[in-house]
């Protein structure tokens, strides 16, 4: 009889090894194509009162297949780029389709995905010159909107788990810069941070992470990715090099492609599979 605990322990260890497969670096064909006969998550548009901006602001929300208000969920805040808005990840990134397909294959943890408008200003439409100074500044202002207005709204209205280990922040380009800037400056709020093809709004490494030890101690995942033909590679590269110099664990994922949604869909595909899982269960990146 005394052998039983040992056998159970052995089986547990084996199952952990069996689960720790290598992660795919390139999503398989059809990963972003709607599949018939699978369970789907739900997409809603919500509005929240923003004290930061002084308006009602919109965000889209994806709740996973089988979602129930009787359960609790971690939350990924997923940010768009300079020409985008709260619909960009759905329209151009097919985020709901990518996630539905991952759930159908049991590849990701149930999570709520919040896709806000990261241009925190009264007229937050992506119209006119999207590079105008006031619009760029609004991407920085979004830090206050996110922390003081949006997250409290989500946590009042959804069954979100309200701690740093159950909040992730990621985005593409301007949204990648925002995620790195805000995530690393607010480690009390986020334990999972990802920058996809991060734009020049990304702070210089020394400013971005003056205290590498704090990140080392607190982050569950730090993800930096970029397409190998993207002119903005230098931003991801300098961030990666600084992290490496300071021995801050992170994933630096470079992939074929430029500055576009083909790359970002692939990033969402890989990154979302890593989220909210203990390192042992996550599978090997290399
Ligand atoms: C820049 C080049 C690109 C820049 C921003 C971007 C603020 C953003 C691109 C995107 O979000 O896709 O010089 O400066």
Short mmCIF file of C-alpha atoms and ligand atoms in Angstrom, two decimals:
data_model
loop_
_atom_site.label_atom_id
_atom_site.label_comp_id
_atom_site.label_asym_id
_atom_site.label_seq_id
_atom_site.Cartn_x
_atom_site.Cartn_y
_atom_site.Cartn_z
CA UNK A 1 0.00 0.00 0.00
CA UNK A 2 2.86 2.37 0.77
CA UNK A 3 3.79 2.33 -2.88
CA UNK A 4 0.58 4.04 -3.95
CA UNK A 5 1.56 7.63 -3.12
CA UNK A 6 4.83 7.04 -4.93
CA UNK A 7 3.04 5.75 -8.02
CA UNK A 8 0.66 8.71 -7.99
CA UNK A 9 3.59 11.09 -7.66
CA UNK A 10 5.35 9.36 -10.54
CA UNK A 11 2.28 9.61 -12.73
CA UNK A 12 1.96 13.31 -11.92
CA UNK A 13 5.58 13.95 -12.90
CA UNK A 14 5.07 11.98 -16.11
CA UNK A 15 1.94 13.89 -17.02
CA UNK A 16 3.75 17.19 -16.53
CA UNK A 17 6.47 16.01 -18.93
CA UNK A 18 3.89 14.75 -21.39
CA UNK A 19 2.17 18.15 -21.35
CA UNK A 20 5.36 20.12 -21.79
CA UNK A 21 5.43 19.87 -25.55
CA UNK A 22 7.25 22.33 -27.71
CA UNK A 23 5.17 25.31 -28.66
CA UNK A 24 4.47 25.91 -32.30
CA UNK A 25 6.18 29.09 -33.49
CA UNK A 26 4.03 29.45 -36.54
CA UNK A 27 0.28 28.99 -36.34
CA UNK A 28 -1.04 26.12 -38.47
CA UNK A 29 -2.95 26.72 -41.70
CA UNK A 30 -6.55 27.76 -41.04
CA UNK A 31 -5.96 28.97 -37.47
CA UNK A 32 -7.72 32.24 -38.33
CA UNK A 33 -10.55 30.71 -40.37
CA UNK A 34 -14.02 30.23 -38.90
CA UNK A 35 -14.65 26.51 -38.32
CA UNK A 36 -18.11 24.99 -38.42
CA UNK A 37 -19.44 22.99 -35.50
CA UNK A 38 -17.24 24.35 -32.72
CA UNK A 39 -18.29 26.21 -29.60
CA UNK A 40 -17.78 29.95 -29.89
CA UNK A 41 -17.11 32.74 -27.46
CA UNK A 42 -19.22 35.88 -27.39
CA UNK A 43 -18.24 39.36 -28.52
CA UNK A 44 -19.89 42.42 -26.97
CA UNK A 45 -19.34 46.15 -27.11
CA UNK A 46 -19.52 47.95 -23.78
CA UNK A 47 -19.15 51.57 -22.74
CA UNK A 48 -17.59 52.84 -19.55
CA UNK A 49 -17.38 56.25 -17.94
CA UNK A 50 -13.86 57.59 -18.25
CA UNK A 51 -12.93 60.21 -15.66
CA UNK A 52 -9.57 60.50 -17.41
CA UNK A 53 -11.10 61.62 -20.69
CA UNK A 54 -14.45 62.94 -19.45
CA UNK A 55 -16.50 60.86 -21.89
CA UNK A 56 -18.16 57.48 -22.23
CA UNK A 57 -15.67 55.24 -23.99
CA UNK A 58 -16.19 51.99 -25.89
CA UNK A 59 -14.41 48.65 -25.61
CA UNK A 60 -15.09 45.26 -27.15
CA UNK A 61 -15.07 42.18 -24.94
CA UNK A 62 -14.61 38.53 -25.85
CA UNK A 63 -15.88 36.00 -23.34
CA UNK A 64 -14.80 32.39 -23.96
CA UNK A 65 -16.93 29.36 -24.92
CA UNK A 66 -18.75 28.04 -21.85
CA UNK A 67 -18.48 31.43 -20.15
CA UNK A 68 -20.52 31.69 -16.98
CA UNK A 69 -20.94 34.49 -14.47
CA UNK A 70 -20.69 31.81 -11.80
CA UNK A 71 -17.07 31.21 -12.70
CA UNK A 72 -14.17 33.62 -12.34
CA UNK A 73 -11.68 34.48 -15.06
CA UNK A 74 -8.33 36.10 -15.67
CA UNK A 75 -8.34 39.04 -18.11
CA UNK A 76 -6.17 39.93 -21.09
CA UNK A 77 -6.23 43.60 -22.10
CA UNK A 78 -5.37 43.61 -25.81
CA UNK A 79 -4.36 46.88 -27.46
CA UNK A 80 -4.44 48.09 -31.09
CA UNK A 81 -2.01 50.16 -33.20
CA UNK A 82 -1.84 53.70 -34.49
CA UNK A 83 -4.56 53.29 -37.12
CA UNK A 84 -6.81 51.08 -35.03
CA UNK A 85 -9.59 51.29 -32.51
CA UNK A 86 -11.59 48.94 -30.28
CA UNK A 87 -12.62 46.87 -33.34
CA UNK A 88 -9.16 46.42 -34.89
CA UNK A 89 -8.28 43.10 -33.24
CA UNK A 90 -11.68 41.66 -34.21
CA UNK A 91 -11.90 43.04 -37.76
CA UNK A 92 -8.31 42.80 -38.89
CA UNK A 93 -6.92 40.33 -36.37
CA UNK A 94 -9.90 37.95 -36.26
CA UNK A 95 -9.10 37.61 -32.58
CA UNK A 96 -12.41 35.92 -31.80
CA UNK A 97 -11.85 33.33 -34.57
CA UNK A 98 -8.25 32.65 -33.51
CA UNK A 99 -9.36 32.22 -29.88
CA UNK A 100 -12.41 30.07 -30.72
CA UNK A 101 -10.15 27.71 -32.68
CA UNK A 102 -7.68 27.52 -29.80
CA UNK A 103 -10.46 26.72 -27.32
CA UNK A 104 -11.78 24.02 -29.65
CA UNK A 105 -8.34 22.35 -29.38
CA UNK A 106 -8.17 22.93 -25.63
CA UNK A 107 -5.03 25.03 -26.06
CA UNK A 108 -5.78 28.03 -23.84
CA UNK A 109 -7.01 28.87 -20.38
CA UNK A 110 -10.49 30.37 -20.17
CA UNK A 111 -10.02 34.13 -20.07
CA UNK A 112 -11.88 37.35 -20.79
CA UNK A 113 -10.27 39.47 -23.50
CA UNK A 114 -10.87 43.23 -23.34
CA UNK A 115 -10.07 45.27 -26.44
CA UNK A 116 -10.25 48.96 -25.59
CA UNK A 117 -9.69 52.10 -27.61
CA UNK A 118 -6.15 53.12 -26.63
CA UNK A 119 -6.43 56.67 -27.94
CA UNK A 120 -7.62 58.33 -24.73
CA UNK A 121 -9.10 61.58 -26.03
CA UNK A 122 -12.57 62.96 -26.62
CA UNK A 123 -12.63 62.14 -30.34
CA UNK A 124 -10.87 58.80 -30.28
CA UNK A 125 -11.67 57.80 -33.87
CA UNK A 126 -8.75 56.79 -36.10
CA UNK A 127 -9.44 59.55 -38.61
CA UNK A 128 -7.36 62.32 -40.19
CA UNK A 129 -3.64 62.26 -39.45
CA UNK A 130 -3.27 59.36 -37.05
CA UNK A 131 0.33 60.49 -36.39
CA UNK A 132 -0.80 63.95 -35.14
CA UNK A 133 0.77 64.98 -31.82
CA UNK A 134 -2.50 65.07 -29.89
CA UNK A 135 -3.37 61.56 -31.03
CA UNK A 136 0.08 60.19 -30.12
CA UNK A 137 -0.20 61.89 -26.71
CA UNK A 138 -3.59 60.22 -26.22
CA UNK A 139 -1.89 56.82 -26.46
CA UNK A 140 0.18 57.83 -23.40
CA UNK A 141 -2.85 59.24 -21.55
CA UNK A 142 -4.48 55.83 -21.91
CA UNK A 143 -2.38 54.58 -18.98
CA UNK A 144 -4.62 56.49 -16.56
CA UNK A 145 -7.82 55.51 -18.36
CA UNK A 146 -6.81 51.84 -18.27
CA UNK A 147 -5.78 51.76 -14.61
CA UNK A 148 -8.36 54.10 -13.11
CA UNK A 149 -11.41 53.75 -15.34
CA UNK A 150 -11.44 50.64 -17.53
CA UNK A 151 -10.01 47.99 -15.20
CA UNK A 152 -12.29 49.03 -12.31
CA UNK A 153 -15.26 48.97 -14.73
CA UNK A 154 -14.39 45.47 -15.95
CA UNK A 155 -13.87 44.21 -12.43
CA UNK A 156 -17.22 45.64 -11.26
CA UNK A 157 -19.14 44.17 -14.18
CA UNK A 158 -17.45 40.86 -15.04
CA UNK A 159 -16.39 37.93 -12.89
CA UNK A 160 -12.74 38.88 -13.25
CA UNK A 161 -10.09 37.70 -10.83
CA UNK A 162 -8.83 40.94 -9.35
CA UNK A 163 -5.13 40.51 -8.88
CA UNK A 164 -1.94 41.07 -10.85
CA UNK A 165 -1.38 37.38 -11.52
CA UNK A 166 -4.68 37.26 -13.38
CA UNK A 167 -4.18 40.37 -15.51
CA UNK A 168 -2.28 40.42 -18.78
CA UNK A 169 -1.49 43.42 -20.98
CA UNK A 170 -0.44 43.05 -24.61
CA UNK A 171 -0.74 44.93 -27.84
CA UNK A 172 0.59 45.59 -31.30
CA UNK A 173 2.82 48.47 -32.40
CA UNK A 174 1.59 51.60 -30.53
CA UNK A 175 -0.30 49.13 -28.35
CA UNK A 176 2.90 47.14 -27.90
CA UNK A 177 4.67 50.29 -26.70
CA UNK A 178 1.76 51.00 -24.38
CA UNK A 179 1.83 47.45 -22.99
CA UNK A 180 5.55 47.55 -22.26
CA UNK A 181 5.43 51.11 -20.89
CA UNK A 182 2.38 50.63 -18.69
CA UNK A 183 2.92 46.98 -17.81
CA UNK A 184 6.50 47.35 -16.62
CA UNK A 185 5.71 50.58 -14.74
CA UNK A 186 2.77 48.92 -12.99
CA UNK A 187 3.95 45.49 -11.94
CA UNK A 188 1.47 45.68 -9.09
CA UNK A 189 -1.28 45.55 -11.72
CA UNK A 190 0.06 43.10 -14.33
CA UNK A 191 2.14 39.92 -14.21
CA UNK A 192 1.91 39.06 -17.93
CA UNK A 193 3.14 41.61 -20.47
CA UNK A 194 3.57 41.40 -24.24
CA UNK A 195 4.74 43.83 -26.92
CA UNK A 196 4.12 42.81 -30.55
CA UNK A 197 6.16 44.89 -33.06
CA UNK A 198 6.35 47.68 -30.52
CA UNK A 199 6.43 51.24 -31.90
CA UNK A 200 8.77 54.18 -31.08
CA UNK A 201 6.43 55.16 -28.24
CA UNK A 202 8.21 52.37 -26.31
CA UNK A 203 10.36 53.98 -23.61
CA UNK A 204 14.13 53.63 -23.84
CA UNK A 205 15.15 50.46 -21.97
CA UNK A 206 16.71 52.26 -18.98
CA UNK A 207 13.52 54.26 -18.50
CA UNK A 208 11.31 51.32 -19.30
CA UNK A 209 12.85 49.11 -16.66
CA UNK A 210 15.10 51.02 -14.23
CA UNK A 211 14.81 48.19 -11.70
CA UNK A 212 15.33 44.89 -13.55
CA UNK A 213 15.31 42.91 -10.30
CA UNK A 214 11.71 43.87 -9.61
CA UNK A 215 10.66 42.53 -13.01
CA UNK A 216 12.68 39.38 -12.46
CA UNK A 217 10.90 38.76 -9.17
CA UNK A 218 7.40 39.64 -10.26
CA UNK A 219 6.73 38.94 -13.93
CA UNK A 220 5.16 35.66 -14.97
CA UNK A 221 5.78 36.35 -18.65
CA UNK A 222 7.48 39.07 -20.65
CA UNK A 223 7.04 38.67 -24.40
CA UNK A 224 8.76 40.76 -27.10
CA UNK A 225 8.06 39.89 -30.74
CA UNK A 226 8.59 41.41 -34.17
CA UNK A 227 8.51 40.49 -37.84
CA UNK A 228 11.98 40.19 -39.37
CA UNK A 229 11.07 42.63 -42.18
CA UNK A 230 9.58 45.25 -39.88
CA UNK A 231 11.34 48.67 -39.87
CA UNK A 232 10.54 48.87 -36.16
CA UNK A 233 12.62 45.77 -35.30
CA UNK A 234 15.23 48.07 -33.70
CA UNK A 235 12.77 48.89 -30.89
CA UNK A 236 12.12 45.25 -30.00
CA UNK A 237 15.80 44.42 -30.42
CA UNK A 238 17.04 47.15 -28.07
CA UNK A 239 14.46 46.10 -25.47
CA UNK A 240 15.46 42.44 -25.82
CA UNK A 241 19.18 43.29 -25.55
CA UNK A 242 18.68 45.28 -22.36
CA UNK A 243 16.61 42.47 -20.84
CA UNK A 244 19.31 40.00 -21.77
CA UNK A 245 22.07 42.18 -20.30
CA UNK A 246 20.15 42.37 -17.04
CA UNK A 247 19.17 38.68 -17.05
CA UNK A 248 15.45 39.41 -17.06
CA UNK A 249 13.68 36.26 -18.29
CA UNK A 250 11.66 36.97 -21.42
CA UNK A 251 10.68 35.51 -24.76
CA UNK A 252 12.09 37.26 -27.82
CA UNK A 253 10.12 35.94 -30.74
CA UNK A 254 11.15 36.99 -34.23
CA UNK A 255 9.15 35.68 -37.14
CA UNK A 256 8.92 36.04 -40.89
CA UNK A 257 6.99 39.11 -41.99
CA UNK A 258 6.53 42.85 -41.79
CA UNK A 259 4.41 45.30 -39.84
CA UNK A 260 1.01 43.72 -40.33
CA UNK A 261 -1.75 41.52 -38.98
CA UNK A 262 -0.29 38.34 -40.46
CA UNK A 263 2.44 38.70 -37.83
CA UNK A 264 0.12 39.93 -35.05
CA UNK A 265 -2.40 37.12 -35.52
CA UNK A 266 0.47 34.68 -35.18
CA UNK A 267 1.63 36.48 -32.03
CA UNK A 268 -1.83 36.29 -30.51
CA UNK A 269 -1.92 32.58 -31.38
CA UNK A 270 1.32 31.80 -29.52
CA UNK A 271 1.13 34.39 -26.73
CA UNK A 272 -2.44 33.51 -25.68
CA UNK A 273 -1.42 29.87 -25.21
CA UNK A 274 1.20 30.91 -22.67
CA UNK A 275 -1.11 33.02 -20.53
CA UNK A 276 -2.28 32.18 -17.05
CA UNK A 277 -0.56 28.80 -17.01
CA UNK A 278 2.10 27.75 -14.54
CA UNK A 279 5.51 27.66 -16.26
CA UNK A 280 5.56 23.86 -16.02
CA UNK A 281 2.33 23.46 -17.94
CA UNK A 282 3.18 26.06 -20.54
CA UNK A 283 5.30 23.94 -22.81
CA UNK A 284 8.74 24.81 -24.02
CA UNK A 285 9.17 27.81 -26.21
CA UNK A 286 12.45 26.66 -27.75
C1 LIG B 1 6.45 55.78 -35.78
C2 LIG B 1 6.30 54.68 -36.59
C3 LIG B 1 5.22 53.81 -36.37
C4 LIG B 1 5.54 56.06 -34.76
C5 LIG B 1 4.49 55.18 -34.54
C6 LIG B 1 4.32 54.06 -35.34
C7 LIG B 1 4.89 57.46 -33.01
C8 LIG B 1 3.18 53.19 -35.07
C9 LIG B 1 2.76 52.22 -35.89
C10 LIG B 1 1.58 51.38 -35.56
O1 LIG B 1 0.99 51.54 -34.48
O2 LIG B 1 1.26 50.52 -36.37
O3 LIG B 1 7.49 56.65 -35.98
O4 LIG B 1 5.77 57.15 -34.01
#
